[in-house]
Short mmCIF file of C-alpha atoms in Angstrom, two decimals:
data_model
loop_
_atom_site.label_atom_id
_atom_site.label_comp_id
_atom_site.label_asym_id
_atom_site.label_seq_id
_atom_site.Cartn_x
_atom_site.Cartn_y
_atom_site.Cartn_z
CA MET A 860 29.69 -20.05 38.42
CA ARG A 861 28.56 -18.09 35.43
CA ARG A 862 30.43 -20.14 32.98
CA LEU A 863 27.71 -22.80 32.98
CA ALA A 864 25.24 -19.90 32.63
CA GLY A 865 26.89 -18.90 29.43
CA LEU A 866 26.64 -22.47 28.25
CA ALA A 867 22.92 -22.46 28.96
CA ALA A 868 22.51 -19.71 26.38
CA CYS A 869 24.17 -21.62 23.61
CA ALA A 870 23.14 -19.94 20.46
CA ALA A 871 24.23 -22.42 17.90
CA ALA A 872 21.72 -25.10 17.22
CA LEU A 873 24.62 -27.54 17.19
CA LEU A 874 25.04 -26.97 20.86
CA LEU A 875 21.43 -27.23 22.00
CA ALA A 876 21.89 -30.79 23.06
CA GLY A 877 24.67 -29.62 25.47
CA CYS A 878 22.39 -26.92 26.82
CA ALA A 879 19.93 -29.37 28.07
CA TYR A 880 22.32 -30.63 30.72
CA PRO A 881 21.65 -34.40 30.50
CA PRO A 882 23.24 -36.38 33.20
CA ALA A 883 26.63 -37.63 32.33
CA PRO A 884 27.15 -41.43 31.91
CA PRO A 885 28.61 -43.42 34.77
CA SER A 886 32.39 -43.00 35.22
CA ALA A 887 34.72 -45.91 35.62
CA PRO A 888 34.10 -47.63 38.98
CA GLY A 889 36.07 -46.52 41.95
CA ALA A 890 36.09 -46.97 45.70
CA ALA A 891 32.83 -47.88 47.28
CA ALA A 892 30.73 -44.74 48.00
CA PRO A 893 29.87 -44.13 51.66
CA LEU A 894 26.71 -42.23 50.64
CA ARG A 895 23.18 -43.47 50.64
CA LEU A 896 20.61 -41.36 48.71
CA ILE A 897 17.80 -40.11 50.84
CA GLY A 898 15.94 -38.11 48.19
CA THR A 899 15.86 -35.23 45.74
CA ALA A 900 13.59 -32.25 45.30
CA THR A 901 13.37 -29.57 42.60
CA LEU A 902 11.75 -26.15 42.41
CA PRO A 903 9.25 -25.56 39.57
CA PRO A 904 10.60 -23.19 36.75
CA GLY A 905 9.76 -19.55 37.40
CA THR A 906 9.58 -20.05 41.26
CA THR A 907 9.51 -16.65 42.95
CA TYR A 908 9.75 -15.52 46.62
CA GLY A 909 9.55 -12.09 48.12
CA GLY A 910 9.30 -10.61 44.64
CA THR A 911 12.50 -12.08 43.52
CA PRO A 912 13.17 -15.01 41.09
CA VAL A 913 14.51 -17.99 42.92
CA GLY A 914 17.50 -19.51 41.14
CA GLY A 915 21.29 -19.32 40.83
CA LEU A 916 21.60 -21.02 44.23
CA SER A 917 25.29 -21.53 44.50
CA GLY A 918 25.88 -21.80 48.31
CA ILE A 919 23.94 -23.34 51.24
CA ASP A 920 24.63 -23.73 55.03
CA TYR A 921 22.52 -24.86 58.07
CA ASP A 922 22.05 -23.13 61.44
CA PRO A 923 20.86 -25.75 64.04
CA ALA A 924 20.04 -22.97 66.57
CA GLN A 925 17.40 -21.46 64.16
CA ASP A 926 16.72 -24.72 62.20
CA LEU A 927 17.36 -22.65 59.09
CA TYR A 928 19.16 -23.11 55.93
CA LEU A 929 20.91 -20.07 54.37
CA LEU A 930 21.08 -20.06 50.54
CA ILE A 931 22.94 -17.52 48.39
CA SER A 932 22.13 -16.62 44.81
CA ASP A 933 24.84 -15.76 42.21
CA ASP A 934 22.20 -14.04 40.01
CA ARG A 935 23.92 -11.71 37.55
CA SER A 936 21.27 -12.28 34.79
CA THR A 937 18.35 -10.45 36.16
CA HIS A 938 17.70 -6.95 37.52
CA ALA A 939 17.34 -8.37 41.07
CA PRO A 940 20.11 -7.45 43.57
CA ALA A 941 22.43 -9.85 45.18
CA ARG A 942 20.61 -11.71 47.87
CA VAL A 943 20.34 -14.53 50.32
CA TYR A 944 17.35 -16.73 51.18
CA THR A 945 16.44 -18.50 54.38
CA ALA A 946 14.56 -21.81 54.25
CA ARG A 947 13.54 -25.00 56.05
CA LEU A 948 14.31 -28.31 54.44
CA ARG A 949 12.69 -31.51 55.86
CA TYR A 950 13.68 -35.07 55.21
CA THR A 951 13.14 -38.59 56.61
CA ALA A 952 15.41 -41.60 56.13
CA THR A 953 13.96 -42.09 52.67
CA GLN A 954 12.46 -38.82 51.40
CA LEU A 955 13.33 -35.17 50.88
CA ALA A 956 10.56 -32.59 50.87
CA PRO A 957 10.81 -29.45 48.72
CA PRO A 958 12.19 -26.33 50.63
CA GLU A 959 9.91 -23.99 52.50
CA PHE A 960 11.35 -20.47 52.01
CA THR A 961 11.03 -18.19 55.07
CA GLY A 962 12.88 -15.00 54.02
CA VAL A 963 14.97 -13.20 51.44
CA HIS A 964 17.52 -10.41 52.29
CA THR A 965 19.34 -8.12 49.91
CA LEU A 966 23.02 -8.02 50.34
CA ARG A 967 24.30 -4.48 51.12
CA HIS A 968 27.80 -2.92 50.93
CA ALA A 969 29.50 -0.87 53.62
CA GLY A 970 27.64 2.32 52.37
CA GLY A 971 24.31 0.68 53.40
CA ARG A 972 22.84 0.41 49.89
CA PRO A 973 22.16 -2.81 48.06
CA PHE A 974 24.90 -3.97 45.73
CA ALA A 975 24.06 -2.71 42.14
CA PRO A 976 22.94 -5.25 39.59
CA PRO A 977 24.91 -5.83 36.44
CA ALA A 978 22.65 -3.60 34.38
CA ARG A 979 23.32 -0.59 36.63
CA PRO A 980 26.83 -0.88 38.13
CA GLU A 981 28.03 1.73 40.48
CA PRO A 982 31.40 3.46 40.06
CA GLY A 983 34.04 2.19 42.55
CA MET A 984 31.86 -0.77 43.57
CA ASP A 985 31.96 -4.26 42.34
CA VAL A 986 28.98 -6.16 41.14
CA PRO A 987 29.38 -9.34 43.28
CA ASP A 988 29.20 -12.82 41.91
CA PRO A 989 28.26 -14.72 45.16
CA GLU A 990 29.27 -18.28 45.24
CA ALA A 991 29.62 -19.68 48.84
CA VAL A 992 28.02 -18.94 52.22
CA ARG A 993 28.66 -19.97 55.80
CA TRP A 994 27.19 -19.01 59.10
CA ARG A 995 29.61 -17.68 61.78
CA PRO A 996 29.30 -19.56 65.16
CA GLY A 997 27.05 -17.79 67.60
CA SER A 998 27.15 -14.42 65.95
CA GLY A 999 24.02 -14.30 63.71
CA HIS A 1000 26.56 -13.23 60.89
CA PHE A 1001 27.59 -15.06 57.84
CA LEU A 1002 30.64 -15.12 55.51
CA TRP A 1003 30.23 -15.22 51.82
CA THR A 1004 32.51 -15.20 48.79
CA SER A 1005 32.37 -13.47 45.44
CA GLU A 1006 34.18 -14.57 42.38
CA GLY A 1007 34.82 -10.91 41.62
CA ASP A 1008 33.95 -8.50 38.81
CA PHE A 1009 36.95 -8.87 36.60
CA ALA A 1010 35.64 -6.87 33.74
CA ARG A 1011 35.52 -3.83 35.97
CA GLY A 1012 38.88 -4.37 37.77
CA PHE A 1013 37.63 -6.17 40.95
CA GLY A 1014 39.17 -9.46 42.04
CA PRO A 1015 37.50 -12.16 44.31
CA GLN A 1016 36.19 -11.06 47.59
CA LEU A 1017 35.42 -12.41 51.09
CA ARG A 1018 32.74 -10.57 53.06
CA GLU A 1019 30.94 -10.71 56.43
CA SER A 1020 27.31 -9.72 56.63
CA ARG A 1021 24.57 -9.76 59.20
CA ALA A 1022 21.49 -12.09 58.88
CA ASP A 1023 19.48 -9.19 57.42
CA GLY A 1024 22.06 -8.72 54.58
CA SER A 1025 23.67 -5.59 56.00
CA ALA A 1026 27.54 -5.30 55.74
CA VAL A 1027 29.79 -6.06 58.70
CA ARG A 1028 33.14 -5.90 56.81
CA ASP A 1029 35.19 -6.79 53.75
CA ILE A 1030 37.94 -9.11 54.75
CA THR A 1031 41.24 -8.20 52.91
CA LEU A 1032 42.61 -11.13 50.97
CA PRO A 1033 46.37 -11.63 50.14
CA ALA A 1034 47.61 -9.61 47.26
CA ALA A 1035 48.24 -12.74 45.29
CA PHE A 1036 44.44 -13.38 45.09
CA GLN A 1037 44.05 -10.38 42.75
CA PRO A 1038 44.38 -10.80 38.95
CA ALA A 1039 47.55 -9.62 37.34
CA PRO A 1040 48.99 -9.92 33.85
CA GLY A 1041 49.79 -13.61 33.37
CA ALA A 1042 49.27 -14.38 37.04
CA GLY A 1043 46.61 -14.67 39.73
CA PRO A 1044 43.16 -16.25 39.53
CA ARG A 1045 41.12 -16.71 36.27
CA GLY A 1046 38.01 -14.73 35.87
CA ASN A 1047 34.90 -16.84 36.78
CA GLY A 1048 37.18 -19.45 38.29
CA THR A 1049 37.98 -18.18 41.79
CA LEU A 1050 36.38 -18.50 45.19
CA GLU A 1051 33.66 -21.20 44.64
CA GLY A 1052 34.44 -22.95 47.95
CA LEU A 1053 34.26 -21.85 51.56
CA ALA A 1054 34.56 -23.99 54.78
CA LEU A 1055 34.72 -23.18 58.43
CA VAL A 1056 36.46 -25.53 60.73
CA PRO A 1057 34.86 -26.27 64.19
CA GLY A 1058 34.61 -23.07 66.31
CA GLY A 1059 34.68 -20.86 63.16
CA ARG A 1060 38.00 -19.26 63.82
CA THR A 1061 39.59 -20.60 60.57
CA ALA A 1062 38.20 -20.59 57.16
CA TRP A 1063 39.48 -22.49 54.03
CA LEU A 1064 39.05 -20.67 50.72
CA ALA A 1065 38.96 -22.96 47.56
CA MET A 1066 39.70 -21.77 44.06
CA GLU A 1067 37.74 -23.36 41.34
CA LEU A 1068 40.41 -23.35 38.58
CA PRO A 1069 44.19 -23.05 38.72
CA TRP A 1070 45.87 -19.69 38.95
CA ARG A 1071 47.37 -18.57 35.67
CA GLN A 1072 51.03 -19.01 36.65
CA ASP A 1073 50.23 -22.48 38.12
CA GLY A 1074 49.24 -24.05 34.73
CA PRO A 1075 46.21 -24.87 32.61
CA PRO A 1076 42.76 -26.06 33.65
CA ALA A 1077 41.69 -29.71 33.26
CA THR A 1078 40.92 -31.27 29.91
CA PRO A 1079 39.65 -34.82 29.00
CA ALA A 1080 43.29 -35.70 28.33
CA SER A 1081 44.89 -34.17 31.45
CA PRO A 1082 43.86 -33.08 35.01
CA GLY A 1083 45.69 -29.84 34.40
CA ALA A 1084 47.19 -27.84 37.16
CA PRO A 1085 46.45 -27.97 40.83
CA VAL A 1086 44.21 -25.39 42.47
CA ARG A 1087 44.92 -23.59 45.71
CA PHE A 1088 43.17 -24.04 49.01
CA THR A 1089 44.11 -21.25 51.59
CA ALA A 1090 43.40 -21.26 55.30
CA ILE A 1091 42.86 -17.83 56.92
CA ASP A 1092 42.28 -16.50 60.36
CA VAL A 1093 38.69 -15.24 60.13
CA ASP A 1094 39.20 -12.31 62.64
CA SER A 1095 42.33 -10.82 61.05
CA GLY A 1096 42.20 -12.20 57.51
CA ARG A 1097 45.80 -13.35 57.89
CA PRO A 1098 46.65 -16.45 55.71
CA LEU A 1099 47.71 -19.32 57.72
CA ARG A 1100 48.49 -22.16 55.36
CA GLN A 1101 47.85 -23.17 51.71
CA ILE A 1102 47.76 -26.47 50.02
CA ALA A 1103 47.60 -27.68 46.40
CA TYR A 1104 44.65 -29.81 45.42
CA GLN A 1105 44.56 -31.71 42.09
CA PRO A 1106 41.22 -31.97 40.46
CA ASP A 1107 40.45 -34.90 38.09
CA ALA A 1108 40.73 -34.72 34.34
CA VAL A 1109 37.38 -33.84 32.63
CA PRO A 1110 35.64 -37.25 32.87
CA HIS A 1111 33.83 -37.09 29.52
CA ALA A 1112 34.92 -35.51 26.23
CA ARG A 1113 32.33 -33.28 24.57
CA ARG A 1114 30.02 -34.98 22.10
CA VAL A 1115 29.71 -31.96 19.60
CA PRO A 1116 32.46 -30.44 17.52
CA VAL A 1117 32.72 -27.27 19.58
CA GLY A 1118 31.84 -26.25 23.10
CA PRO A 1119 33.30 -26.40 26.52
CA GLN A 1120 34.60 -29.29 28.57
CA MET A 1121 35.81 -28.42 32.08
CA ASN A 1122 36.14 -29.68 35.61
CA GLY A 1123 36.90 -27.75 38.81
CA VAL A 1124 36.09 -27.40 42.44
CA SER A 1125 32.61 -26.20 43.13
CA GLU A 1126 32.53 -26.37 46.97
CA ILE A 1127 34.27 -27.52 50.08
CA LEU A 1128 33.02 -28.48 53.54
CA ALA A 1129 34.68 -29.08 56.90
CA ASP A 1130 34.46 -32.65 58.10
CA GLY A 1131 35.88 -32.26 61.61
CA PRO A 1132 38.99 -30.02 62.48
CA HIS A 1133 41.43 -31.39 59.90
CA HIS A 1134 39.47 -32.78 57.00
CA LEU A 1135 37.53 -31.36 54.12
CA LEU A 1136 34.99 -32.83 51.67
CA VAL A 1137 35.73 -31.45 48.23
CA LEU A 1138 33.04 -31.30 45.60
CA GLU A 1139 34.31 -31.54 41.91
CA ARG A 1140 31.76 -30.49 39.31
CA ALA A 1141 32.38 -31.16 35.51
CA TYR A 1142 30.62 -30.16 32.32
CA SER A 1143 31.09 -31.30 28.77
CA ALA A 1144 29.06 -29.95 25.87
CA GLY A 1145 26.56 -32.61 24.53
CA VAL A 1146 27.12 -34.77 27.60
CA GLY A 1147 26.10 -32.66 30.58
CA VAL A 1148 27.11 -32.23 34.25
CA SER A 1149 28.87 -34.79 36.46
CA ALA A 1150 30.02 -34.58 40.02
CA ARG A 1151 32.39 -36.36 42.38
CA LEU A 1152 33.15 -36.05 46.08
CA TYR A 1153 36.43 -36.52 47.76
CA ARG A 1154 37.87 -36.12 51.29
CA ILE A 1155 41.21 -34.69 52.16
CA ASP A 1156 43.38 -34.21 55.33
CA THR A 1157 44.39 -30.56 55.36
CA ARG A 1158 47.59 -31.42 57.33
CA ALA A 1159 48.90 -33.36 54.41
CA GLY A 1160 50.59 -31.94 51.44
CA GLN A 1161 53.05 -29.08 51.17
CA ASP A 1162 52.34 -25.48 52.50
CA THR A 1163 52.24 -23.57 49.24
CA LEU A 1164 51.74 -20.08 50.66
CA ALA A 1165 55.19 -18.82 49.64
CA LEU A 1166 55.28 -20.55 46.23
CA PRO A 1167 54.73 -18.16 43.35
CA ALA A 1168 53.85 -21.13 41.10
CA LEU A 1169 52.89 -24.72 41.72
CA ALA A 1170 54.95 -26.48 39.00
CA ALA A 1171 56.83 -28.51 41.57
CA ALA A 1172 54.35 -28.48 44.47
CA THR A 1173 53.36 -31.68 46.25
CA VAL A 1174 49.59 -32.03 46.13
CA VAL A 1175 47.41 -33.09 49.06
CA PRO A 1176 46.33 -36.78 48.82
CA LYS A 1177 42.55 -37.21 48.24
CA THR A 1178 40.29 -40.08 49.05
CA PRO A 1179 37.22 -40.85 46.81
CA VAL A 1180 33.95 -40.62 48.55
CA ALA A 1181 31.43 -40.84 45.86
CA ASP A 1182 30.87 -40.48 42.06
CA PHE A 1183 27.28 -39.22 41.87
CA ALA A 1184 26.61 -41.10 38.62
CA ALA A 1185 27.19 -44.30 40.60
CA LEU A 1186 24.34 -43.30 42.95
CA GLY A 1187 21.90 -43.32 40.02
CA LEU A 1188 21.51 -39.56 40.23
CA ALA A 1189 20.90 -37.29 37.30
CA VAL A 1190 22.78 -34.27 38.77
CA ASP A 1191 22.44 -30.79 37.49
CA ASN A 1192 24.94 -27.92 38.29
CA LEU A 1193 25.88 -28.82 41.88
CA GLU A 1194 27.55 -25.85 43.63
CA GLY A 1195 26.51 -25.87 47.30
CA MET A 1196 27.00 -28.37 50.04
CA ALA A 1197 26.29 -28.42 53.87
CA TRP A 1198 25.72 -30.59 56.81
CA GLY A 1199 22.01 -31.08 57.68
CA PRO A 1200 20.59 -32.22 61.10
CA PRO A 1201 21.17 -35.94 61.75
CA LEU A 1202 18.48 -38.41 60.92
CA PRO A 1203 15.97 -39.05 63.69
CA GLY A 1204 17.37 -42.51 64.31
CA GLY A 1205 20.96 -41.36 63.87
CA GLY A 1206 23.05 -40.83 60.76
CA CYS A 1207 24.85 -37.88 59.26
CA VAL A 1208 23.30 -36.06 56.37
CA LEU A 1209 24.77 -34.02 53.53
CA VAL A 1210 22.61 -31.59 51.59
CA PHE A 1211 23.57 -30.34 48.11
CA VAL A 1212 22.07 -27.63 46.00
CA GLY A 1213 22.31 -27.00 42.23
CA ASP A 1214 22.37 -23.74 40.49
CA ASP A 1215 19.96 -23.54 37.64
CA ASN A 1216 21.63 -20.43 35.96
CA PHE A 1217 18.00 -19.20 35.38
CA ASN A 1218 18.03 -21.52 32.37
CA PRO A 1219 14.66 -23.23 31.65
CA ALA A 1220 16.61 -26.31 30.47
CA GLN A 1221 18.02 -26.66 34.00
CA VAL A 1222 16.59 -27.14 37.51
CA THR A 1223 17.17 -25.89 41.00
CA GLN A 1224 17.94 -29.20 42.56
CA PHE A 1225 18.28 -30.24 46.18
CA ILE A 1226 19.88 -33.67 47.14
CA ALA A 1227 19.97 -35.24 50.60
CA VAL A 1228 22.34 -38.16 51.28
CA GLN A 1229 23.26 -40.09 54.37
CA TYR A 1230 27.01 -39.88 54.86
CA LEU A 1231 28.70 -42.95 56.33
CA GLU A 1232 31.78 -41.61 58.17
CA PRO A 1233 35.03 -43.18 57.10
CA GLN A 1234 37.29 -44.99 59.47
CA GLY A 1235 39.33 -42.56 61.52
CA GLY A 1236 36.58 -39.87 61.54
CA GLN A 1237 35.60 -37.82 64.47
CA GLY A 1238 32.45 -39.79 65.49
CA ARG A 1239 30.21 -36.90 64.74
CA CYS A 1240 28.55 -35.47 61.64
CA GLY A 1241 31.27 -33.24 60.33
CA THR A 1242 30.84 -29.65 61.50
CA THR A 1243 28.19 -27.04 61.05
CA ALA A 1244 29.59 -23.53 60.84
CA ALA A 1245 26.91 -22.11 63.10
CA SER A 1246 27.89 -24.69 65.95
CA PRO A 1247 30.73 -23.90 68.29
#
């Protein structure tokens, strides 16, 4: 999400405290968190791999067949093209090691050439803003989302690529996903979340912020309007179902006279065939970043596919999983979430990655936690997109 990248460049001296992204103070206590911290790891500033600057990591997924993580960069601030990395990430029950990068692949469009960077856009082709990535089961392909290139007339995108970054196809999204006067998604607030249910035939797409006709985004005084989660058939792109999800109000008001204060959905992850884990990420100038994790049942709530606006929609209930502040974590800009391999002695693991926005005041952060499955779970560690 480039909104936080913009905040990182705060020009006014008054906002420099906000640019440093200190951890937000603990929120009000809620339900007991079924998460146990394993460890954290960060990349040194200026890390490069394969001739590219490593940063802007906004999506992550794990392929157990290759024992490889896939990471996508939303880099729109350098001259490097859109790209994905592969890496190995090792952990024990009490420690997380820094990632070992194994490859970098440039994302290419259907014409076979790399997507152009922002400094050199190509006519008729969007400059992608990659945000989420998932391996497709048994195919060696992956799906990835772009928030769009609104300034040049391109809305959000869902694409499929091969492991080497070459294009397979663009998946046509419903017309309602495209921006229109007073309606549709907000620029830089679109497809932050992508989840594949077991088997990989159905994908859930999560908006970060409400569509314009649905109402305003969250503030410290109000949770604002719901955001839309849409299930699609991966092969055809046909929408199957849509639910309305209500993010929290912004947990902390800004501590400076001017500056942003926002909260939205930064990632989703399938937890069995009918549940999603939902990562909410908030930022307030002068306070910093905070994050909360929730769990929902996708069968609950109203089907909103046919609703032009969500003013009277019934939102899906959500169950608190964890407030990261309660775990004693100084979180940065968390944007990616994936299942990792189980612990050697048994135990489900979630891996998170933070987008540093190529800002020296931030870090590329990896977090591993043990996830204690709630009652009524599937008796397995969620689902990995690359597993049938």
